[in-house]
Short mmCIF file of C-alpha atoms (C1' of nucleotides) in Angstrom, two decimals:
data_model
loop_
_atom_site.label_atom_id
_atom_site.label_comp_id
_atom_site.label_asym_id
_atom_site.label_seq_id
_atom_site.Cartn_x
_atom_site.Cartn_y
_atom_site.Cartn_z
CA UNK P 1 24.89 -24.86 6.86
CA UNK P 2 27.99 -24.40 8.58
CA UNK P 3 28.80 -26.75 11.80
CA UNK P 4 31.82 -24.96 13.09
CA UNK P 5 30.41 -21.24 12.44
CA UNK P 6 31.00 -17.76 12.82
CA UNK P 7 30.09 -16.54 16.23
CA UNK P 8 26.79 -15.68 15.33
CA UNK P 9 25.49 -16.55 11.67
CA UNK P 10 22.71 -18.93 12.05
CA UNK P 11 21.62 -17.07 15.04
CA UNK P 12 21.16 -14.03 13.04
CA UNK P 13 19.30 -16.40 10.54
CA UNK P 14 16.85 -17.61 13.11
CA UNK P 15 16.23 -14.20 14.44
CA UNK P 16 15.67 -12.75 11.15
CA UNK P 17 13.34 -15.66 10.03
CA UNK P 18 11.36 -14.75 12.89
CA UNK P 19 11.01 -11.45 12.33
CA UNK P 20 9.91 -12.06 8.90
CA UNK P 21 7.43 -13.91 9.89
CA UNK P 22 6.27 -11.77 12.56
CA UNK P 23 6.15 -8.90 9.99
CA UNK P 24 3.54 -10.46 7.90
CA UNK P 25 1.28 -11.00 10.92
CA UNK P 26 1.68 -7.40 11.56
CA UNK P 27 1.30 -6.17 8.13
CA UNK P 28 -1.91 -8.32 8.05
CA UNK P 29 -3.61 -6.54 11.39
CA UNK P 30 -2.75 -3.20 10.01
CA UNK P 31 -4.78 -3.88 6.96
CA UNK P 32 -7.48 -5.42 8.68
CA UNK P 33 -7.97 -2.44 11.01
CA UNK P 34 -8.26 0.01 8.38
CA UNK P 35 -10.60 -2.22 6.48
CA UNK P 36 -12.74 -2.78 9.40
CA UNK P 37 -13.21 0.90 10.85
CA UNK P 38 -12.76 3.32 8.11
CA UNK P 39 -15.30 2.17 5.59
CA UNK P 40 -15.71 4.18 2.55
CA UNK P 41 -11.88 5.52 3.00
CA UNK P 42 -9.13 4.22 1.03
CA UNK P 43 -5.80 3.41 2.22
CA UNK P 44 -3.77 6.09 0.61
CA UNK P 45 -6.30 8.70 2.02
CA UNK P 46 -5.80 6.86 5.44
CA UNK P 47 -2.22 7.11 5.32
CA UNK P 48 -2.35 10.89 4.86
CA UNK P 49 -4.51 11.31 7.66
CA UNK P 50 -2.64 9.75 9.91
CA UNK P 51 0.52 11.81 9.00
CA UNK P 52 -1.57 14.70 9.80
CA UNK P 53 -2.62 13.14 13.01
CA UNK P 54 1.22 12.78 14.25
CA UNK P 55 2.74 15.62 12.83
CA UNK P 56 -0.35 18.46 13.09
CA UNK P 57 -0.97 20.54 10.38
CA UNK P 58 1.67 20.37 7.42
CA UNK P 59 2.01 22.49 4.60
CA UNK P 60 1.30 20.45 1.37
CA UNK P 61 4.88 20.00 0.16
CA UNK P 62 5.98 18.58 3.57
CA UNK P 63 2.98 16.08 3.54
CA UNK P 64 3.87 14.70 0.04
CA UNK P 65 7.39 14.31 1.35
CA UNK P 66 6.61 12.51 4.52
CA UNK P 67 4.30 10.16 2.68
CA UNK P 68 6.81 9.85 -0.10
CA UNK P 69 4.50 11.08 -2.92
CA UNK P 70 4.41 13.70 -5.68
CA UNK P 71 2.99 16.95 -4.45
CA UNK P 72 0.29 16.57 -7.29
CA UNK P 73 -0.71 13.25 -5.70
CA UNK P 74 -0.87 14.96 -2.34
CA UNK P 75 -2.83 18.09 -3.68
CA UNK P 76 -5.50 15.91 -4.98
CA UNK P 77 -5.81 13.34 -2.27
CA UNK P 78 -6.26 16.35 0.08
CA UNK P 79 -8.99 17.51 -2.20
CA UNK P 80 -11.17 14.40 -1.71
CA UNK P 81 -10.72 14.49 2.01
CA UNK P 82 -11.58 17.81 2.18
CA UNK P 83 -14.65 17.05 0.32
CA UNK P 84 -15.31 14.02 2.57
CA UNK P 85 -14.72 16.24 5.62
CA UNK P 86 -11.91 14.39 7.13
CA UNK P 87 -9.30 17.09 6.50
CA UNK P 88 -9.15 20.99 5.91
CA UNK P 89 -7.08 23.59 4.36
CA UNK P 90 -5.80 26.52 5.89
CA UNK P 91 -4.20 29.40 4.41
CA UNK P 92 -1.17 30.49 6.18
CA UNK P 93 -1.29 33.86 7.20
CA UNK P 94 2.84 34.27 6.74
CA UNK P 95 3.06 33.31 3.44
CA UNK P 96 0.56 33.31 0.85
CA UNK P 97 2.22 30.56 -1.32
CA UNK P 98 2.06 27.84 1.26
CA UNK P 99 -1.23 26.35 2.65
CA UNK P 100 -1.66 24.14 5.61
CA UNK P 101 -3.59 21.14 5.84
CA UNK P 102 -5.14 19.55 9.16
CA UNK P 103 -7.49 16.98 10.31
CA UNK P 104 -11.05 18.04 11.00
CA UNK P 105 -12.61 16.61 14.43
CA UNK P 106 -14.13 13.85 12.30
CA UNK P 107 -10.79 12.93 10.75
CA UNK P 108 -8.98 12.96 14.14
CA UNK P 109 -11.67 10.71 15.30
CA UNK P 110 -11.28 8.05 12.43
CA UNK P 111 -7.77 7.88 12.96
CA UNK P 112 -8.46 7.45 16.62
CA UNK P 113 -11.11 4.70 16.32
CA UNK P 114 -8.44 2.73 13.63
CA UNK P 115 -5.54 2.85 16.02
CA UNK P 116 -7.72 1.56 18.81
CA UNK P 117 -9.00 -1.28 16.69
CA UNK P 118 -5.32 -2.19 16.04
CA UNK P 119 -4.15 -1.86 19.46
CA UNK P 120 -6.96 -4.27 20.49
CA UNK P 121 -6.43 -6.54 17.51
CA UNK P 122 -2.67 -6.82 18.95
CA UNK P 123 -3.58 -6.81 22.76
CA UNK P 124 -5.65 -9.85 21.85
CA UNK P 125 -2.83 -11.71 20.53
CA UNK P 126 -0.51 -10.35 23.74
CA UNK P 127 -2.98 -12.00 25.74
CA UNK P 128 -2.47 -15.30 24.50
CA UNK P 129 0.85 -15.40 25.11
CA UNK P 130 2.01 -17.14 27.88
CA UNK P 131 3.20 -15.10 30.83
CA UNK P 132 6.71 -16.69 30.79
CA UNK P 133 7.26 -15.15 27.73
CA UNK P 134 5.79 -11.89 28.02
CA UNK P 135 8.64 -10.12 30.02
CA UNK P 136 11.35 -11.15 27.47
CA UNK P 137 8.80 -9.50 24.47
CA UNK P 138 9.02 -6.29 25.47
CA UNK P 139 12.69 -6.49 26.22
CA UNK P 140 13.65 -8.28 22.52
CA UNK P 141 11.17 -5.80 20.75
CA UNK P 142 12.86 -2.90 22.28
CA UNK P 143 16.04 -3.92 21.59
CA UNK P 144 15.17 -4.60 17.98
CA UNK P 145 13.60 -1.48 17.51
CA UNK P 146 16.31 0.46 19.00
CA UNK P 147 18.89 -1.24 17.03
CA UNK P 148 16.73 -0.39 13.63
CA UNK P 149 16.41 3.13 14.22
CA UNK P 150 19.63 3.93 15.01
CA UNK P 151 20.43 5.21 11.27
CA UNK P 152 17.06 6.55 10.47
CA UNK P 153 14.63 8.15 12.92
CA UNK P 154 11.43 6.66 11.11
CA UNK P 155 8.36 8.39 11.06
CA UNK P 156 4.75 7.65 11.27
CA UNK P 157 2.81 7.28 8.11
CA UNK P 158 3.72 3.93 7.94
CA UNK P 159 1.96 3.49 10.91
CA UNK P 160 -1.06 3.06 8.41
CA UNK P 161 -0.52 -0.42 7.60
CA UNK P 162 1.33 0.29 4.62
CA UNK P 163 2.76 2.37 2.11
CA UNK P 164 2.39 2.49 -1.66
CA UNK P 165 4.42 4.03 -3.82
CA UNK P 166 5.09 2.80 -7.24
CA UNK M 1 -12.24 1.85 29.56
CA UNK M 2 -12.04 0.08 32.96
CA UNK M 3 -9.94 1.56 35.59
CA UNK M 4 -9.89 -1.62 37.72
CA UNK M 5 -8.18 -3.57 35.34
CA UNK M 6 -7.17 -7.51 35.35
CA UNK M 7 -4.24 -8.88 36.68
CA UNK M 8 -1.99 -7.87 33.56
CA UNK M 9 -3.14 -4.77 31.84
CA UNK M 10 -0.08 -2.60 32.09
CA UNK M 11 2.05 -5.37 31.04
CA UNK M 12 -0.34 -6.18 27.95
CA UNK M 13 0.01 -2.40 27.28
CA UNK M 14 3.59 -2.43 27.47
CA UNK M 15 3.81 -5.46 24.93
CA UNK M 16 1.22 -3.67 22.54
CA UNK M 17 3.19 -0.72 22.26
CA UNK M 18 6.18 -2.56 21.57
CA UNK M 19 5.04 -4.36 19.03
CA UNK M 20 3.22 -1.26 17.49
CA UNK M 21 6.64 0.35 17.11
CA UNK M 22 8.65 -2.33 16.00
CA UNK M 23 5.64 -2.89 13.55
CA UNK M 24 6.37 0.59 11.85
CA UNK M 25 9.89 -0.17 11.38
CA UNK M 26 9.38 -3.53 9.62
CA UNK M 27 6.78 -2.09 7.49
CA UNK M 28 9.09 0.72 6.30
CA UNK M 29 11.74 -1.92 5.85
CA UNK M 30 9.38 -3.76 3.72
CA UNK M 31 8.42 -0.90 1.34
CA UNK M 32 12.37 0.34 1.23
CA UNK M 33 13.26 -3.40 0.05
CA UNK M 34 10.82 -3.43 -3.02
CA UNK M 35 11.70 0.20 -3.97
CA UNK M 36 15.42 -0.61 -4.03
CA UNK M 37 15.30 -3.34 -6.17
CA UNK M 38 12.46 -3.48 -8.16
CA UNK M 39 12.79 -0.56 -10.44
CA UNK M 40 9.76 -0.32 -12.76
CA UNK M 41 7.29 -2.46 -10.94
CA UNK M 42 4.38 -1.32 -8.85
CA UNK M 43 3.77 -2.62 -5.19
CA UNK M 44 0.39 -4.43 -6.37
CA UNK M 45 2.18 -5.85 -9.45
CA UNK M 46 4.81 -7.06 -7.01
CA UNK M 47 2.66 -8.51 -4.23
CA UNK M 48 0.96 -10.38 -7.00
CA UNK M 49 4.44 -12.21 -7.80
CA UNK M 50 5.26 -12.85 -4.25
CA UNK M 51 1.97 -14.61 -4.04
CA UNK M 52 2.67 -16.92 -6.97
CA UNK M 53 6.33 -17.27 -5.53
CA UNK M 54 4.95 -18.82 -2.24
CA UNK M 55 2.22 -20.66 -3.63
CA UNK M 56 3.32 -21.85 -7.02
CA UNK M 57 0.97 -21.48 -10.17
CA UNK M 58 -2.50 -20.41 -9.31
CA UNK M 59 -5.93 -20.02 -10.78
CA UNK M 60 -6.87 -16.91 -11.38
CA UNK M 61 -9.59 -16.70 -8.68
CA UNK M 62 -7.57 -18.12 -6.30
CA UNK M 63 -4.90 -15.73 -6.93
CA UNK M 64 -7.33 -12.69 -6.46
CA UNK M 65 -8.66 -14.34 -3.45
CA UNK M 66 -5.27 -14.79 -2.01
CA UNK M 67 -4.59 -11.14 -2.70
CA UNK M 68 -7.86 -9.60 -1.38
CA UNK M 69 -8.76 -8.21 -4.60
CA UNK M 70 -11.69 -8.45 -7.25
CA UNK M 71 -10.72 -11.16 -9.98
CA UNK M 72 -11.02 -8.33 -12.74
CA UNK M 73 -8.34 -6.63 -11.01
CA UNK M 74 -6.05 -9.95 -10.90
CA UNK M 75 -6.68 -10.31 -14.75
CA UNK M 76 -5.59 -7.20 -15.46
CA UNK M 77 -2.50 -6.64 -13.24
CA UNK M 78 -1.47 -10.22 -14.67
CA UNK M 79 -1.94 -8.83 -18.05
CA UNK M 80 0.87 -6.30 -17.44
CA UNK M 81 3.09 -8.62 -15.71
CA UNK M 82 2.75 -11.05 -18.68
CA UNK M 83 3.64 -8.19 -20.82
CA UNK M 84 6.49 -7.21 -18.78
CA UNK M 85 7.66 -10.75 -18.94
CA UNK M 86 7.68 -11.68 -15.27
CA UNK M 87 4.45 -13.68 -15.47
CA UNK M 88 2.93 -16.30 -17.67
CA UNK M 89 -0.55 -17.59 -18.41
CA UNK M 90 -1.13 -20.97 -19.06
CA UNK M 91 -3.97 -22.99 -19.98
CA UNK M 92 -5.28 -25.74 -17.72
CA UNK M 93 -5.42 -29.03 -19.79
CA UNK M 94 -7.97 -30.30 -17.12
CA UNK M 95 -10.38 -27.64 -17.47
CA UNK M 96 -10.63 -25.12 -20.02
CA UNK M 97 -12.58 -22.67 -18.31
CA UNK M 98 -9.62 -22.02 -16.04
CA UNK M 99 -6.11 -20.75 -16.50
CA UNK M 100 -2.92 -20.93 -14.19
CA UNK M 101 -0.74 -18.15 -13.73
CA UNK M 102 2.77 -18.49 -12.90
CA UNK M 103 6.06 -16.87 -12.36
CA UNK M 104 8.76 -16.84 -15.48
CA UNK M 105 12.51 -17.27 -14.73
CA UNK M 106 12.59 -13.31 -14.58
CA UNK M 107 9.83 -13.06 -12.26
CA UNK M 108 11.19 -15.47 -9.89
CA UNK M 109 14.34 -13.70 -10.00
CA UNK M 110 12.80 -10.17 -9.14
CA UNK M 111 11.38 -11.60 -6.34
CA UNK M 112 14.35 -13.31 -4.91
CA UNK M 113 16.40 -10.12 -5.21
CA UNK M 114 13.97 -8.07 -3.15
CA UNK M 115 13.40 -11.11 -0.46
CA UNK M 116 17.39 -11.38 -0.30
CA UNK M 117 17.26 -7.61 -0.13
CA UNK M 118 14.72 -7.35 2.89
CA UNK M 119 16.34 -10.11 4.63
CA UNK M 120 19.66 -8.20 4.57
CA UNK M 121 18.19 -5.05 6.07
CA UNK M 122 16.68 -7.16 8.68
CA UNK M 123 19.91 -9.09 9.38
CA UNK M 124 21.76 -6.09 9.58
CA UNK M 125 19.70 -4.41 12.28
CA UNK M 126 19.51 -8.06 13.98
CA UNK M 127 23.47 -7.61 14.12
CA UNK M 128 23.30 -4.57 16.16
CA UNK M 129 21.29 -5.98 18.99
CA UNK M 130 23.36 -7.14 21.74
CA UNK M 131 23.89 -11.05 22.22
CA UNK M 132 22.21 -11.32 25.50
CA UNK M 133 19.13 -10.09 24.08
CA UNK M 134 19.13 -12.40 20.99
CA UNK M 135 17.94 -15.78 22.34
CA UNK M 136 15.02 -13.73 24.35
CA UNK M 137 13.90 -12.27 20.79
CA UNK M 138 13.41 -15.60 19.02
CA UNK M 139 11.45 -16.84 21.73
CA UNK M 140 9.61 -13.67 21.78
CA UNK M 141 8.63 -13.51 18.37
CA UNK M 142 7.74 -16.83 18.03
CA UNK M 143 5.38 -16.95 20.85
CA UNK M 144 3.71 -13.69 19.39
CA UNK M 145 3.45 -15.18 15.98
CA UNK M 146 2.08 -18.56 17.28
CA UNK M 147 -0.54 -16.71 19.37
CA UNK M 148 -1.51 -14.70 16.19
CA UNK M 149 -1.64 -17.35 13.52
CA UNK M 150 -4.10 -19.32 16.00
CA UNK M 151 -7.00 -17.97 14.61
CA UNK M 152 -6.07 -17.25 11.15
CA UNK M 153 -3.54 -19.36 8.77
CA UNK M 154 -2.30 -16.18 7.26
CA UNK M 155 -0.56 -16.51 4.29
CA UNK M 156 2.18 -14.67 2.43
CA UNK M 157 1.22 -11.95 -0.05
CA UNK M 158 1.42 -9.64 2.77
CA UNK M 159 4.99 -10.36 2.57
CA UNK M 160 5.39 -8.24 -0.10
CA UNK M 161 5.08 -5.11 2.13
CA UNK M 162 1.89 -4.22 2.18
CA UNK M 163 -1.80 -4.20 1.11
CA UNK M 164 -3.74 -2.18 -0.89
CA UNK M 165 -7.22 -2.60 -1.21
CA UNK M 166 -10.07 0.38 -1.04
"C1'" DC B 1 -30.43 -31.93 -22.99
"C1'" DA B 2 -31.29 -28.04 -20.06
"C1'" DT B 3 -30.19 -25.15 -16.51
"C1'" DC B 4 -27.10 -23.62 -13.08
"C1'" DA B 5 -22.90 -22.47 -11.37
"C1'" DC B 6 -18.04 -21.32 -12.01
"C1'" DC B 7 -14.48 -18.98 -14.43
"C1'" DA B 8 -11.97 -15.38 -16.96
"C1'" DT B 9 -12.59 -11.37 -19.20
"C1'" DT B 10 -14.52 -6.98 -20.93
"C1'" DG B 11 -17.07 -2.31 -20.00
"C1'" DC B 12 -17.19 1.82 -16.94
"C1'" DA B 13 -16.41 5.04 -13.52
"C1'" DT B 14 -13.25 6.40 -9.78
"C1'" DA B 15 -9.16 6.68 -7.20
"C1'" DA B 16 -3.78 7.02 -7.04
"C1'" DT B 17 0.34 8.31 -9.40
"C1'" DG B 18 4.27 10.79 -11.45
"C1'" DC B 19 5.67 14.46 -14.75
"C1'" DA B 20 5.52 18.55 -16.83
"C1'" DA B 21 3.36 22.84 -17.54
"C1'" DT B 22 1.27 27.06 -14.94
"C1'" DT B 23 0.34 30.49 -11.94
"C1'" DC B 24 1.15 32.79 -7.56
"C1'" DT B 25 4.35 34.52 -3.96
"C1'" DT B 26 8.63 35.48 -1.94
"C1'" DG B 27 13.62 36.45 -1.51
"C1'" DC B 28 17.44 38.43 -3.20
"C1'" DC B 29 20.15 41.08 -6.03
"C1'" DC B 30 21.70 44.86 -8.83
"C1'" DG Q 1 12.15 49.89 -6.81
"C1'" DG Q 2 12.82 46.64 -10.48
"C1'" DG Q 3 13.51 42.13 -12.01
"C1'" DC Q 4 14.78 37.45 -11.90
"C1'" DA Q 5 15.38 33.07 -9.72
"C1'" DA Q 6 13.54 29.76 -6.36
"C1'" DG Q 7 9.52 28.02 -3.84
"C1'" DA Q 8 4.54 26.31 -3.34
"C1'" DA Q 9 0.55 24.55 -5.09
"C1'" DT Q 10 -2.28 23.45 -8.99
"C1'" DT Q 11 -3.92 21.55 -13.36
"C1'" DG Q 12 -3.38 18.76 -17.36
"C1'" DC Q 13 -2.33 14.28 -19.27
"C1'" DA Q 14 -1.38 9.19 -19.19
"C1'" DT Q 15 -1.21 5.17 -16.97
"C1'" DT Q 16 -2.14 1.82 -13.43
"C1'" DA Q 17 -5.24 0.06 -9.60
"C1'" DT Q 18 -9.90 -1.07 -8.36
"C1'" DG Q 19 -14.89 -2.46 -8.13
"C1'" DC Q 20 -19.24 -3.85 -9.74
"C1'" DA Q 21 -21.92 -5.24 -13.43
"C1'" DA Q 22 -22.34 -7.53 -17.66
"C1'" DT Q 23 -20.80 -11.19 -21.09
"C1'" DG Q 24 -18.88 -15.31 -23.02
"C1'" DG Q 25 -17.59 -19.88 -22.18
"C1'" DT Q 26 -17.44 -24.70 -19.99
"C1'" DG Q 27 -18.83 -28.00 -16.52
"C1'" DA Q 28 -21.68 -30.66 -13.79
"C1'" DT Q 29 -26.27 -31.96 -12.10
"C1'" DG Q 30 -30.56 -33.86 -12.93
#
DNA sequence: CATCACCATTGCATAATGCAATTCTTGCCC
DNA sequence: GGGCAAGAATTGCATTATGCAATGGTGATG
């Protein structure tokens, strides 16, 4: 655009473009990983498991909030996960109006397998990056992540590979 | 698994971890962007619009394949988008068994607004990255993207921010 | 022209969602 | 202590998203 530019306009554009592109790749990997490992589970269900995996047992409302869905949706998704044997409902001794939802061993296992798979996919890509570039990558990504995390201490169900809402 | 590792195991791990973290951040941004701009549209619907936006008018089967969903799902999602005024069905003069689906002006507009929003979100983060790190970022991300794209010439509906399937 | 492959659509069943009750449980105020 | 407001989970209802399996048309090939 401009030849005599503000200190960094074009540079920012270039980086933004690069991030956007990398973003697509990463999202594709997440999707693929769940599909490859977690056969008969749906993405929303898996996201819920990931949330439980990273924040331990949660009460229903917290869980729903963390996932960004309505509590009723969480209730019913938990129903299905319990039926499938991946999650369990536990009554809270301190307050009988709340329950806590946690992973079963099978559930934790599933989450671990998907994470491992994804880690492997990414590692495979990293292996193909020329050594000279690698050091730069870590620094660059950390810088990016730090810059992005300042405002919101984002959590992890996004980790599942996607969101959903409406 | 193996304790005696190849020359660079740790380095790969570090990068993988960094990528994983950045990945979460990026996915969150995508989600937020659609939510912020595209009021009464759902994510699957929006993904379809993005696909149309990046590959021009498509026949239904191609569209479904691109999104990774069943043609019947695509048919019905298109129905809703047409009703909402974001997409249009056109008969193909060359072959009456096919149709093509394209964006309306309103549809293209919606996609553009979301993309702009997301670009802005990312740019805002990039602006906070120390200058010294920026050059490295572009190179590093490009190296990563190239390494990742080698096998699959990944497309773009992932661009929407997420996937869905089952 | 007869069959086979391809395309879009529709039927059917299940999952995911949100919003609006409903039912308990807690807490708090008088 | 009684009662009432707020909080938590669930259930009812309607819409969307999905996949699989027909169905009805269209094109192509022999």
